[in-house]
């Protein structure tokens, strides 16, 4: 709404007269919003701990697999922690990604306390001098108080052994999500704080336009985007390319725009 208002004012001031200039104006405004947020500063810590959070099915586990592969390809040692002990098969799914990416995996029994998995994983990472620990968590609705409390507990337990950790807390968002994405960002930000967003499924019908107000309201940078289900399908976010794709007319319109 604000962008449209700005645009109207530009039209009134006769700065914008034709459709193409109008589009360019809007693109520039969107790019400015996305580029204004400082990009994430890589913290040098060893082990470097990253917590992946988000609602169900957004692609947390898949993204961890892809991220692990990037890191092992850079010669880093990587440990994955299966702190999604809720969904049957979640640990197994992470183990498969671990094998593909060349990363070790810490798992407990299904139904175990996710904080205990996180604690074990941090100990293991410290003992073995692992470079990167990536912690998977169960999908949770941002509105469920007890599940958000569980997340806070995981964070506290991690900080018991490494006070500065988790060094990053990444919200994984599905690009097909509409307005609910704002609510997700708001609740997760409030509950444990976010250092960045990874936007998945941009290979599908969703364009992820919702990240624009999210980035602006919560000043969290988008770090990577997911473009598929394979190991290599995670690339750094680039504002200009993203905004251009928002305006492409050849792809199928998502129902939520
Ligand atoms: N097309 C596409 N599918 C994805 C992407 N990321 C994840 N998925 C799929 O989304 C589904 C849920 O992924 P999963 O990692 O299990 O989600 P989680 O519940 O958040 O851990 C799986 O079928 C993944 O293959 C992506 O970037 N593009
Ligand atoms: Mg998962």
Short mmCIF file of N, CA and C and ligand atoms in Angstrom, two decimals, residues 53-64 66 84 87 90 93 97 136-139 172 174 199-204 225-230 233-234, ligand 1:
data_model
loop_
_atom_site.label_atom_id
_atom_site.label_comp_id
_atom_site.label_asym_id
_atom_site.label_seq_id
_atom_site.Cartn_x
_atom_site.Cartn_y
_atom_site.Cartn_z
N UNK A 53 14.43 -23.13 11.80
CA UNK A 53 13.08 -23.19 12.36
C UNK A 53 12.05 -22.82 11.29
N UNK A 54 10.79 -23.15 11.59
CA UNK A 54 9.73 -22.80 10.66
C UNK A 54 8.54 -23.73 10.81
N UNK A 55 7.49 -23.46 10.07
CA UNK A 55 6.31 -24.31 10.14
C UNK A 55 6.55 -25.60 9.37
N UNK A 56 5.59 -26.50 9.43
CA UNK A 56 5.70 -27.81 8.78
C UNK A 56 5.83 -27.74 7.26
N UNK A 57 6.70 -28.56 6.72
CA UNK A 57 6.72 -28.78 5.28
C UNK A 57 7.32 -27.66 4.44
N UNK A 58 7.93 -26.67 5.08
CA UNK A 58 8.48 -25.55 4.32
C UNK A 58 9.81 -25.89 3.64
N UNK A 59 10.44 -26.96 4.13
CA UNK A 59 11.72 -27.37 3.52
C UNK A 59 12.92 -27.24 4.44
N UNK A 60 12.69 -27.27 5.75
CA UNK A 60 13.81 -27.14 6.70
C UNK A 60 14.85 -28.24 6.50
N UNK A 61 14.38 -29.49 6.53
CA UNK A 61 15.30 -30.63 6.47
C UNK A 61 16.05 -30.65 5.14
N UNK A 62 15.32 -30.41 4.06
CA UNK A 62 15.93 -30.39 2.72
C UNK A 62 16.98 -29.29 2.63
N UNK A 63 16.64 -28.12 3.16
CA UNK A 63 17.56 -26.98 3.12
C UNK A 63 18.83 -27.28 3.91
N UNK A 64 18.68 -27.95 5.05
CA UNK A 64 19.86 -28.32 5.84
C UNK A 64 20.77 -29.24 5.04
N UNK A 66 21.06 -29.38 1.80
CA UNK A 66 21.72 -28.58 0.75
C UNK A 66 22.83 -27.71 1.33
N UNK A 84 14.25 -32.71 15.31
CA UNK A 84 12.84 -33.01 15.03
C UNK A 84 12.63 -34.45 15.47
N UNK A 87 8.15 -35.94 14.36
CA UNK A 87 7.61 -36.61 13.19
C UNK A 87 8.37 -37.92 12.96
N UNK A 90 11.60 -38.41 10.61
CA UNK A 90 12.35 -37.15 10.43
C UNK A 90 13.86 -37.38 10.58
N UNK A 93 15.20 -39.20 7.55
CA UNK A 93 15.29 -38.26 6.43
C UNK A 93 16.57 -37.41 6.53
N UNK A 97 20.11 -37.21 4.09
CA UNK A 97 20.76 -35.96 3.64
C UNK A 97 22.20 -35.91 4.13
N UNK A 136 18.29 -29.28 12.98
CA UNK A 136 16.95 -29.39 12.39
C UNK A 136 15.93 -29.40 13.54
N UNK A 137 14.80 -28.78 13.33
CA UNK A 137 13.76 -28.80 14.36
C UNK A 137 12.43 -29.23 13.75
N UNK A 138 11.52 -29.62 14.60
CA UNK A 138 10.20 -30.03 14.12
C UNK A 138 9.45 -28.80 13.62
N UNK A 139 8.60 -29.01 12.63
CA UNK A 139 7.75 -27.92 12.16
C UNK A 139 6.80 -27.55 13.28
N UNK A 172 12.92 -20.73 7.85
CA UNK A 172 12.70 -21.25 6.50
C UNK A 172 11.25 -20.94 6.12
N UNK A 174 8.31 -20.84 2.90
CA UNK A 174 7.89 -21.40 1.62
C UNK A 174 7.40 -20.25 0.72
N UNK A 199 14.32 -18.71 1.67
CA UNK A 199 13.06 -18.81 0.96
C UNK A 199 13.11 -20.00 0.01
N UNK A 200 12.25 -20.98 0.26
CA UNK A 200 12.30 -22.22 -0.53
C UNK A 200 11.21 -22.26 -1.60
N UNK A 201 11.33 -23.22 -2.48
CA UNK A 201 10.31 -23.56 -3.47
C UNK A 201 10.06 -22.42 -4.47
N UNK A 202 11.08 -21.65 -4.74
CA UNK A 202 10.94 -20.59 -5.75
C UNK A 202 10.95 -21.16 -7.16
N UNK A 203 11.16 -22.48 -7.27
CA UNK A 203 11.08 -23.14 -8.57
C UNK A 203 9.62 -23.44 -8.92
N UNK A 204 8.72 -23.28 -7.97
CA UNK A 204 7.32 -23.61 -8.21
C UNK A 204 6.52 -22.39 -8.64
N UNK A 225 18.05 -18.87 -1.44
CA UNK A 225 16.76 -19.30 -1.96
C UNK A 225 16.87 -20.75 -2.42
N UNK A 226 15.78 -21.48 -2.24
CA UNK A 226 15.72 -22.88 -2.64
C UNK A 226 15.03 -22.98 -3.98
N UNK A 227 15.66 -23.73 -4.90
CA UNK A 227 15.13 -23.83 -6.25
C UNK A 227 14.86 -25.26 -6.67
N UNK A 228 14.64 -26.14 -5.71
CA UNK A 228 14.36 -27.52 -6.08
C UNK A 228 14.68 -28.47 -4.94
N UNK A 229 14.57 -29.77 -5.24
CA UNK A 229 14.68 -30.77 -4.18
C UNK A 229 16.05 -31.45 -4.14
N UNK A 230 16.98 -31.00 -5.00
CA UNK A 230 18.29 -31.64 -5.04
C UNK A 230 19.36 -30.89 -4.25
N UNK A 233 20.41 -27.30 -5.19
CA UNK A 233 19.36 -26.31 -5.43
C UNK A 233 19.22 -25.24 -4.34
N UNK A 234 20.35 -24.73 -3.87
CA UNK A 234 20.30 -23.64 -2.90
C UNK A 234 21.30 -22.60 -3.36
N1 LIG B 1 10.25 -27.75 -5.42
C1 LIG B 1 10.88 -27.62 -4.27
N2 LIG B 1 10.59 -28.48 -3.27
C2 LIG B 1 11.23 -28.33 -2.10
C3 LIG B 1 12.19 -27.30 -1.87
N3 LIG B 1 12.63 -27.43 -0.61
C4 LIG B 1 11.98 -28.48 -0.07
N4 LIG B 1 11.13 -29.03 -0.96
C5 LIG B 1 10.20 -30.16 -0.78
O1 LIG B 1 9.26 -29.82 0.22
C6 LIG B 1 8.86 -30.97 0.95
C7 LIG B 1 9.04 -30.73 2.44
O2 LIG B 1 10.42 -30.59 2.70
P1 LIG B 1 11.06 -30.90 4.13
O3 LIG B 1 12.50 -30.55 4.02
O4 LIG B 1 10.73 -32.26 4.58
O5 LIG B 1 10.27 -29.82 5.00
P2 LIG B 1 10.30 -29.62 6.59
O6 LIG B 1 9.05 -30.21 7.12
O7 LIG B 1 10.30 -28.12 6.78
O8 LIG B 1 11.54 -30.25 7.11
C8 LIG B 1 9.73 -32.11 0.42
O9 LIG B 1 8.98 -32.84 -0.51
C9 LIG B 1 10.89 -31.40 -0.26
O10 LIG B 1 11.45 -32.15 -1.29
C10 LIG B 1 12.47 -26.39 -2.96
O11 LIG B 1 13.27 -25.44 -2.87
N5 LIG B 1 11.78 -26.62 -4.13
#
